[in-house]
Protein backbone atom coordinates (compact mmCIF):
# COMPACT_ATOMS: atom_id res chain seq x y z
CA UNK A 1 0.00 0.00 0.00
CA UNK A 2 2.91 2.36 0.71
CA UNK A 3 5.19 3.00 -2.23
CA UNK A 4 8.40 5.01 -2.43
CA UNK A 5 9.59 5.68 -5.97
CA UNK A 6 13.08 7.08 -6.51
CA UNK A 7 14.29 8.85 -9.62
CA UNK A 8 17.10 11.12 -10.75
CA UNK A 9 20.10 8.82 -10.59
CA UNK A 10 22.58 8.47 -13.39
CA UNK A 11 26.14 9.01 -14.55
CA UNK A 12 27.86 12.30 -13.75
CA UNK A 13 31.43 13.57 -13.86
CA UNK A 14 33.30 14.49 -10.67
CA UNK A 15 32.26 17.95 -9.53
CA UNK A 16 28.86 17.62 -11.13
CA UNK A 17 25.41 17.60 -9.56
CA UNK A 18 22.36 15.37 -9.41
CA UNK A 19 18.98 15.73 -7.77
CA UNK A 20 17.27 12.62 -6.50
CA UNK A 21 13.53 12.51 -5.93
CA UNK A 22 11.45 10.19 -3.77
CA UNK A 23 7.73 10.29 -4.48
CA UNK A 24 5.44 8.73 -1.88
CA UNK A 25 2.01 7.20 -2.34
CA UNK A 26 0.54 9.09 0.61
CA UNK A 27 0.89 12.40 2.43
CA UNK A 28 4.30 13.03 3.93
CA UNK A 29 2.71 14.01 7.26
CA UNK A 30 1.97 10.30 7.76
CA UNK A 31 5.73 9.80 8.18
CA UNK A 32 7.75 11.26 11.05
CA UNK A 33 11.10 10.55 9.41
CA UNK A 34 12.27 10.35 5.82
CA UNK A 35 15.69 10.16 4.31
CA UNK A 36 18.27 8.61 2.05
CA UNK A 37 20.67 5.73 2.50
CA UNK A 38 23.32 4.53 0.09
CA UNK A 39 25.29 1.36 -0.45
CA UNK A 40 28.54 1.36 -2.40
CA UNK A 41 30.17 -1.76 -3.87
CA UNK A 42 31.78 -3.80 -1.12
CA UNK A 43 30.46 -1.54 1.63
CA UNK A 44 27.59 -1.60 4.10
CA UNK A 45 24.54 0.56 3.68
CA UNK A 46 24.93 3.93 5.38
CA UNK A 47 22.67 6.83 6.26
CA UNK A 48 23.29 9.82 4.01
CA UNK A 49 20.66 12.32 5.13
CA UNK A 50 17.35 12.46 6.94
CA UNK A 51 14.63 14.97 7.62
CA UNK A 52 12.32 14.85 10.63
CA UNK A 53 8.65 15.85 10.61
CA UNK A 54 9.48 19.19 12.22
CA UNK A 55 11.93 20.01 9.44
CA UNK A 56 15.26 19.40 11.13
CA UNK A 57 17.90 17.58 9.11
CA UNK A 58 20.96 15.41 9.67
CA UNK A 59 23.78 14.50 7.31
CA UNK A 60 26.64 12.07 7.21
CA UNK A 61 29.97 13.81 7.74
CA UNK A 62 31.11 12.75 4.29
CA UNK A 63 28.37 14.75 2.54
CA UNK A 64 27.98 17.81 4.77
CA UNK A 65 28.20 21.00 2.78
CA UNK A 66 27.61 19.17 -0.50
CA UNK A 67 24.22 17.44 -0.15
CA UNK A 68 20.89 18.96 0.86
CA UNK A 69 17.72 17.10 1.78
CA UNK A 70 14.37 18.84 1.38
CA UNK A 71 10.70 18.04 0.95
CA UNK A 72 7.63 19.32 -0.82
CA UNK A 73 4.57 18.43 1.21
CA UNK A 74 2.15 19.36 -1.57
CA UNK A 75 3.86 16.94 -3.95
CA UNK A 76 4.51 14.24 -1.33
CA UNK A 77 8.12 14.20 -2.44
CA UNK A 78 11.51 14.25 -0.72
CA UNK A 79 14.60 15.42 -2.58
CA UNK A 80 18.33 14.99 -2.24
CA UNK A 81 20.34 17.67 -4.01
CA UNK A 82 23.89 16.42 -4.53
CA UNK A 83 26.58 18.91 -5.51
CA UNK A 84 30.35 18.64 -5.93
CA UNK A 85 30.02 14.91 -6.47
CA UNK A 86 33.03 12.69 -5.92
CA UNK A 87 33.81 9.17 -7.16
CA UNK A 88 33.35 7.90 -3.61
CA UNK A 89 29.71 9.01 -3.79
CA UNK A 90 29.09 6.22 -6.29
CA UNK A 91 26.42 3.95 -4.81
CA UNK A 92 22.84 2.81 -5.00
CA UNK A 93 20.74 5.38 -3.17
CA UNK A 94 17.61 4.27 -1.31
CA UNK A 95 14.73 6.37 -0.06
CA UNK A 96 13.15 5.41 3.25
CA UNK A 97 10.26 6.55 5.40
CA UNK A 98 9.04 5.70 8.90
CA UNK A 99 5.30 5.70 9.50
CA UNK A 100 4.48 7.89 12.49
CA UNK A 101 1.85 5.66 14.14
CA UNK A 102 3.03 2.12 13.51
CA UNK A 103 6.77 2.93 13.29
CA UNK A 104 6.99 0.67 10.24
CA UNK A 105 9.82 1.41 7.84
CA UNK A 106 9.39 1.57 4.07
CA UNK A 107 12.05 1.46 1.37
CA UNK A 108 12.27 2.37 -2.27
CA UNK A 109 13.86 0.16 -4.90
CA UNK A 110 17.00 2.28 -5.16
CA UNK A 111 18.53 4.41 -7.89
CA UNK A 112 22.11 4.12 -9.15
CA UNK A 113 24.44 7.12 -8.89
CA UNK A 114 27.78 6.78 -10.66
CA UNK A 115 30.43 9.51 -10.45
CA UNK A 116 33.18 8.94 -12.98
CA UNK A 117 35.15 10.80 -15.61
mmCIF file with all atom_site columns, C-alpha atoms in Angstrom:
data_model
loop_
_atom_site.group_PDB
_atom_site.id
_atom_site.type_symbol
_atom_site.label_atom_id
_atom_site.label_alt_id
_atom_site.label_comp_id
_atom_site.label_asym_id
_atom_site.label_entity_id
_atom_site.label_seq_id
_atom_site.pdbx_PDB_ins_code
_atom_site.Cartn_x
_atom_site.Cartn_y
_atom_site.Cartn_z
_atom_site.occupancy
_atom_site.B_iso_or_equiv
_atom_site.pdbx_formal_charge
_atom_site.auth_seq_id
_atom_site.auth_comp_id
_atom_site.auth_asym_id
_atom_site.auth_atom_id
_atom_site.pdbx_PDB_model_num
ATOM 1   C CA . UNK A 1 1   ? 0.000  0.000  0.000   1.00 0.00 ? 1   UNK A CA 1
ATOM 2   C CA . UNK A 1 2   ? 2.910  2.357  0.714   1.00 0.00 ? 2   UNK A CA 1
ATOM 3   C CA . UNK A 1 3   ? 5.188  3.000  -2.232  1.00 0.00 ? 3   UNK A CA 1
ATOM 4   C CA . UNK A 1 4   ? 8.395  5.011  -2.432  1.00 0.00 ? 4   UNK A CA 1
ATOM 5   C CA . UNK A 1 5   ? 9.586  5.677  -5.966  1.00 0.00 ? 5   UNK A CA 1
ATOM 6   C CA . UNK A 1 6   ? 13.081 7.083  -6.511  1.00 0.00 ? 6   UNK A CA 1
ATOM 7   C CA . UNK A 1 7   ? 14.290 8.851  -9.621  1.00 0.00 ? 7   UNK A CA 1
ATOM 8   C CA . UNK A 1 8   ? 17.101 11.125 -10.747 1.00 0.00 ? 8   UNK A CA 1
ATOM 9   C CA . UNK A 1 9   ? 20.097 8.823  -10.586 1.00 0.00 ? 9   UNK A CA 1
ATOM 10  C CA . UNK A 1 10  ? 22.578 8.475  -13.393 1.00 0.00 ? 10  UNK A CA 1
ATOM 11  C CA . UNK A 1 11  ? 26.141 9.007  -14.547 1.00 0.00 ? 11  UNK A CA 1
ATOM 12  C CA . UNK A 1 12  ? 27.862 12.296 -13.750 1.00 0.00 ? 12  UNK A CA 1
ATOM 13  C CA . UNK A 1 13  ? 31.435 13.575 -13.858 1.00 0.00 ? 13  UNK A CA 1
ATOM 14  C CA . UNK A 1 14  ? 33.296 14.495 -10.674 1.00 0.00 ? 14  UNK A CA 1
ATOM 15  C CA . UNK A 1 15  ? 32.261 17.947 -9.527  1.00 0.00 ? 15  UNK A CA 1
ATOM 16  C CA . UNK A 1 16  ? 28.856 17.619 -11.126 1.00 0.00 ? 16  UNK A CA 1
ATOM 17  C CA . UNK A 1 17  ? 25.406 17.604 -9.562  1.00 0.00 ? 17  UNK A CA 1
ATOM 18  C CA . UNK A 1 18  ? 22.360 15.371 -9.414  1.00 0.00 ? 18  UNK A CA 1
ATOM 19  C CA . UNK A 1 19  ? 18.981 15.734 -7.772  1.00 0.00 ? 19  UNK A CA 1
ATOM 20  C CA . UNK A 1 20  ? 17.267 12.619 -6.496  1.00 0.00 ? 20  UNK A CA 1
ATOM 21  C CA . UNK A 1 21  ? 13.526 12.505 -5.929  1.00 0.00 ? 21  UNK A CA 1
ATOM 22  C CA . UNK A 1 22  ? 11.451 10.186 -3.767  1.00 0.00 ? 22  UNK A CA 1
ATOM 23  C CA . UNK A 1 23  ? 7.730  10.290 -4.481  1.00 0.00 ? 23  UNK A CA 1
ATOM 24  C CA . UNK A 1 24  ? 5.437  8.734  -1.885  1.00 0.00 ? 24  UNK A CA 1
ATOM 25  C CA . UNK A 1 25  ? 2.006  7.200  -2.343  1.00 0.00 ? 25  UNK A CA 1
ATOM 26  C CA . UNK A 1 26  ? 0.538  9.086  0.608   1.00 0.00 ? 26  UNK A CA 1
ATOM 27  C CA . UNK A 1 27  ? 0.894  12.398 2.426   1.00 0.00 ? 27  UNK A CA 1
ATOM 28  C CA . UNK A 1 28  ? 4.295  13.034 3.931   1.00 0.00 ? 28  UNK A CA 1
ATOM 29  C CA . UNK A 1 29  ? 2.712  14.006 7.259   1.00 0.00 ? 29  UNK A CA 1
ATOM 30  C CA . UNK A 1 30  ? 1.971  10.303 7.758   1.00 0.00 ? 30  UNK A CA 1
ATOM 31  C CA . UNK A 1 31  ? 5.732  9.803  8.183   1.00 0.00 ? 31  UNK A CA 1
ATOM 32  C CA . UNK A 1 32  ? 7.747  11.259 11.051  1.00 0.00 ? 32  UNK A CA 1
ATOM 33  C CA . UNK A 1 33  ? 11.105 10.549 9.406   1.00 0.00 ? 33  UNK A CA 1
ATOM 34  C CA . UNK A 1 34  ? 12.268 10.352 5.820   1.00 0.00 ? 34  UNK A CA 1
ATOM 35  C CA . UNK A 1 35  ? 15.694 10.161 4.310   1.00 0.00 ? 35  UNK A CA 1
ATOM 36  C CA . UNK A 1 36  ? 18.269 8.613  2.051   1.00 0.00 ? 36  UNK A CA 1
ATOM 37  C CA . UNK A 1 37  ? 20.670 5.726  2.495   1.00 0.00 ? 37  UNK A CA 1
ATOM 38  C CA . UNK A 1 38  ? 23.322 4.533  0.095   1.00 0.00 ? 38  UNK A CA 1
ATOM 39  C CA . UNK A 1 39  ? 25.292 1.356  -0.455  1.00 0.00 ? 39  UNK A CA 1
ATOM 40  C CA . UNK A 1 40  ? 28.538 1.362  -2.404  1.00 0.00 ? 40  UNK A CA 1
ATOM 41  C CA . UNK A 1 41  ? 30.170 -1.760 -3.870  1.00 0.00 ? 41  UNK A CA 1
ATOM 42  C CA . UNK A 1 42  ? 31.784 -3.801 -1.116  1.00 0.00 ? 42  UNK A CA 1
ATOM 43  C CA . UNK A 1 43  ? 30.464 -1.541 1.635   1.00 0.00 ? 43  UNK A CA 1
ATOM 44  C CA . UNK A 1 44  ? 27.591 -1.600 4.097   1.00 0.00 ? 44  UNK A CA 1
ATOM 45  C CA . UNK A 1 45  ? 24.537 0.560  3.681   1.00 0.00 ? 45  UNK A CA 1
ATOM 46  C CA . UNK A 1 46  ? 24.935 3.934  5.377   1.00 0.00 ? 46  UNK A CA 1
ATOM 47  C CA . UNK A 1 47  ? 22.673 6.827  6.256   1.00 0.00 ? 47  UNK A CA 1
ATOM 48  C CA . UNK A 1 48  ? 23.286 9.824  4.006   1.00 0.00 ? 48  UNK A CA 1
ATOM 49  C CA . UNK A 1 49  ? 20.660 12.318 5.129   1.00 0.00 ? 49  UNK A CA 1
ATOM 50  C CA . UNK A 1 50  ? 17.354 12.458 6.939   1.00 0.00 ? 50  UNK A CA 1
ATOM 51  C CA . UNK A 1 51  ? 14.633 14.973 7.622   1.00 0.00 ? 51  UNK A CA 1
ATOM 52  C CA . UNK A 1 52  ? 12.320 14.850 10.629  1.00 0.00 ? 52  UNK A CA 1
ATOM 53  C CA . UNK A 1 53  ? 8.654  15.850 10.612  1.00 0.00 ? 53  UNK A CA 1
ATOM 54  C CA . UNK A 1 54  ? 9.476  19.191 12.219  1.00 0.00 ? 54  UNK A CA 1
ATOM 55  C CA . UNK A 1 55  ? 11.928 20.010 9.443   1.00 0.00 ? 55  UNK A CA 1
ATOM 56  C CA . UNK A 1 56  ? 15.261 19.400 11.133  1.00 0.00 ? 56  UNK A CA 1
ATOM 57  C CA . UNK A 1 57  ? 17.900 17.576 9.107   1.00 0.00 ? 57  UNK A CA 1
ATOM 58  C CA . UNK A 1 58  ? 20.956 15.405 9.672   1.00 0.00 ? 58  UNK A CA 1
ATOM 59  C CA . UNK A 1 59  ? 23.784 14.503 7.315   1.00 0.00 ? 59  UNK A CA 1
ATOM 60  C CA . UNK A 1 60  ? 26.640 12.069 7.207   1.00 0.00 ? 60  UNK A CA 1
ATOM 61  C CA . UNK A 1 61  ? 29.967 13.810 7.745   1.00 0.00 ? 61  UNK A CA 1
ATOM 62  C CA . UNK A 1 62  ? 31.110 12.747 4.288   1.00 0.00 ? 62  UNK A CA 1
ATOM 63  C CA . UNK A 1 63  ? 28.369 14.748 2.544   1.00 0.00 ? 63  UNK A CA 1
ATOM 64  C CA . UNK A 1 64  ? 27.984 17.812 4.774   1.00 0.00 ? 64  UNK A CA 1
ATOM 65  C CA . UNK A 1 65  ? 28.200 21.000 2.778   1.00 0.00 ? 65  UNK A CA 1
ATOM 66  C CA . UNK A 1 66  ? 27.606 19.166 -0.501  1.00 0.00 ? 66  UNK A CA 1
ATOM 67  C CA . UNK A 1 67  ? 24.217 17.439 -0.146  1.00 0.00 ? 67  UNK A CA 1
ATOM 68  C CA . UNK A 1 68  ? 20.890 18.964 0.860   1.00 0.00 ? 68  UNK A CA 1
ATOM 69  C CA . UNK A 1 69  ? 17.717 17.098 1.777   1.00 0.00 ? 69  UNK A CA 1
ATOM 70  C CA . UNK A 1 70  ? 14.373 18.837 1.382   1.00 0.00 ? 70  UNK A CA 1
ATOM 71  C CA . UNK A 1 71  ? 10.703 18.038 0.949   1.00 0.00 ? 71  UNK A CA 1
ATOM 72  C CA . UNK A 1 72  ? 7.631  19.323 -0.820  1.00 0.00 ? 72  UNK A CA 1
ATOM 73  C CA . UNK A 1 73  ? 4.568  18.430 1.209   1.00 0.00 ? 73  UNK A CA 1
ATOM 74  C CA . UNK A 1 74  ? 2.154  19.364 -1.573  1.00 0.00 ? 74  UNK A CA 1
ATOM 75  C CA . UNK A 1 75  ? 3.864  16.940 -3.950  1.00 0.00 ? 75  UNK A CA 1
ATOM 76  C CA . UNK A 1 76  ? 4.515  14.240 -1.329  1.00 0.00 ? 76  UNK A CA 1
ATOM 77  C CA . UNK A 1 77  ? 8.121  14.204 -2.443  1.00 0.00 ? 77  UNK A CA 1
ATOM 78  C CA . UNK A 1 78  ? 11.506 14.250 -0.718  1.00 0.00 ? 78  UNK A CA 1
ATOM 79  C CA . UNK A 1 79  ? 14.600 15.418 -2.581  1.00 0.00 ? 79  UNK A CA 1
ATOM 80  C CA . UNK A 1 80  ? 18.328 14.989 -2.243  1.00 0.00 ? 80  UNK A CA 1
ATOM 81  C CA . UNK A 1 81  ? 20.341 17.670 -4.015  1.00 0.00 ? 81  UNK A CA 1
ATOM 82  C CA . UNK A 1 82  ? 23.890 16.419 -4.528  1.00 0.00 ? 82  UNK A CA 1
ATOM 83  C CA . UNK A 1 83  ? 26.583 18.913 -5.508  1.00 0.00 ? 83  UNK A CA 1
ATOM 84  C CA . UNK A 1 84  ? 30.350 18.635 -5.932  1.00 0.00 ? 84  UNK A CA 1
ATOM 85  C CA . UNK A 1 85  ? 30.016 14.915 -6.471  1.00 0.00 ? 85  UNK A CA 1
ATOM 86  C CA . UNK A 1 86  ? 33.033 12.692 -5.923  1.00 0.00 ? 86  UNK A CA 1
ATOM 87  C CA . UNK A 1 87  ? 33.811 9.168  -7.164  1.00 0.00 ? 87  UNK A CA 1
ATOM 88  C CA . UNK A 1 88  ? 33.350 7.900  -3.612  1.00 0.00 ? 88  UNK A CA 1
ATOM 89  C CA . UNK A 1 89  ? 29.713 9.012  -3.793  1.00 0.00 ? 89  UNK A CA 1
ATOM 90  C CA . UNK A 1 90  ? 29.085 6.215  -6.291  1.00 0.00 ? 90  UNK A CA 1
ATOM 91  C CA . UNK A 1 91  ? 26.424 3.945  -4.812  1.00 0.00 ? 91  UNK A CA 1
ATOM 92  C CA . UNK A 1 92  ? 22.842 2.810  -4.999  1.00 0.00 ? 92  UNK A CA 1
ATOM 93  C CA . UNK A 1 93  ? 20.744 5.383  -3.166  1.00 0.00 ? 93  UNK A CA 1
ATOM 94  C CA . UNK A 1 94  ? 17.609 4.270  -1.311  1.00 0.00 ? 94  UNK A CA 1
ATOM 95  C CA . UNK A 1 95  ? 14.734 6.372  -0.060  1.00 0.00 ? 95  UNK A CA 1
ATOM 96  C CA . UNK A 1 96  ? 13.152 5.411  3.251   1.00 0.00 ? 96  UNK A CA 1
ATOM 97  C CA . UNK A 1 97  ? 10.262 6.545  5.405   1.00 0.00 ? 97  UNK A CA 1
ATOM 98  C CA . UNK A 1 98  ? 9.044  5.704  8.899   1.00 0.00 ? 98  UNK A CA 1
ATOM 99  C CA . UNK A 1 99  ? 5.303  5.705  9.499   1.00 0.00 ? 99  UNK A CA 1
ATOM 100 C CA . UNK A 1 100 ? 4.476  7.888  12.491  1.00 0.00 ? 100 UNK A CA 1
ATOM 101 C CA . UNK A 1 101 ? 1.850  5.664  14.138  1.00 0.00 ? 101 UNK A CA 1
ATOM 102 C CA . UNK A 1 102 ? 3.032  2.116  13.511  1.00 0.00 ? 102 UNK A CA 1
ATOM 103 C CA . UNK A 1 103 ? 6.765  2.930  13.290  1.00 0.00 ? 103 UNK A CA 1
ATOM 104 C CA . UNK A 1 104 ? 6.988  0.671  10.240  1.00 0.00 ? 104 UNK A CA 1
ATOM 105 C CA . UNK A 1 105 ? 9.824  1.414  7.842   1.00 0.00 ? 105 UNK A CA 1
ATOM 106 C CA . UNK A 1 106 ? 9.393  1.566  4.074   1.00 0.00 ? 106 UNK A CA 1
ATOM 107 C CA . UNK A 1 107 ? 12.045 1.463  1.371   1.00 0.00 ? 107 UNK A CA 1
ATOM 108 C CA . UNK A 1 108 ? 12.275 2.368  -2.267  1.00 0.00 ? 108 UNK A CA 1
ATOM 109 C CA . UNK A 1 109 ? 13.864 0.155  -4.899  1.00 0.00 ? 109 UNK A CA 1
ATOM 110 C CA . UNK A 1 110 ? 16.999 2.279  -5.162  1.00 0.00 ? 110 UNK A CA 1
ATOM 111 C CA . UNK A 1 111 ? 18.533 4.412  -7.886  1.00 0.00 ? 111 UNK A CA 1
ATOM 112 C CA . UNK A 1 112 ? 22.108 4.123  -9.147  1.00 0.00 ? 112 UNK A CA 1
ATOM 113 C CA . UNK A 1 113 ? 24.436 7.115  -8.895  1.00 0.00 ? 113 UNK A CA 1
ATOM 114 C CA . UNK A 1 114 ? 27.778 6.784  -10.662 1.00 0.00 ? 114 UNK A CA 1
ATOM 115 C CA . UNK A 1 115 ? 30.425 9.507  -10.454 1.00 0.00 ? 115 UNK A CA 1
ATOM 116 C CA . UNK A 1 116 ? 33.182 8.938  -12.977 1.00 0.00 ? 116 UNK A CA 1
ATOM 117 C CA . UNK A 1 117 ? 35.147 10.800 -15.606 1.00 0.00 ? 117 UNK A CA 1
#
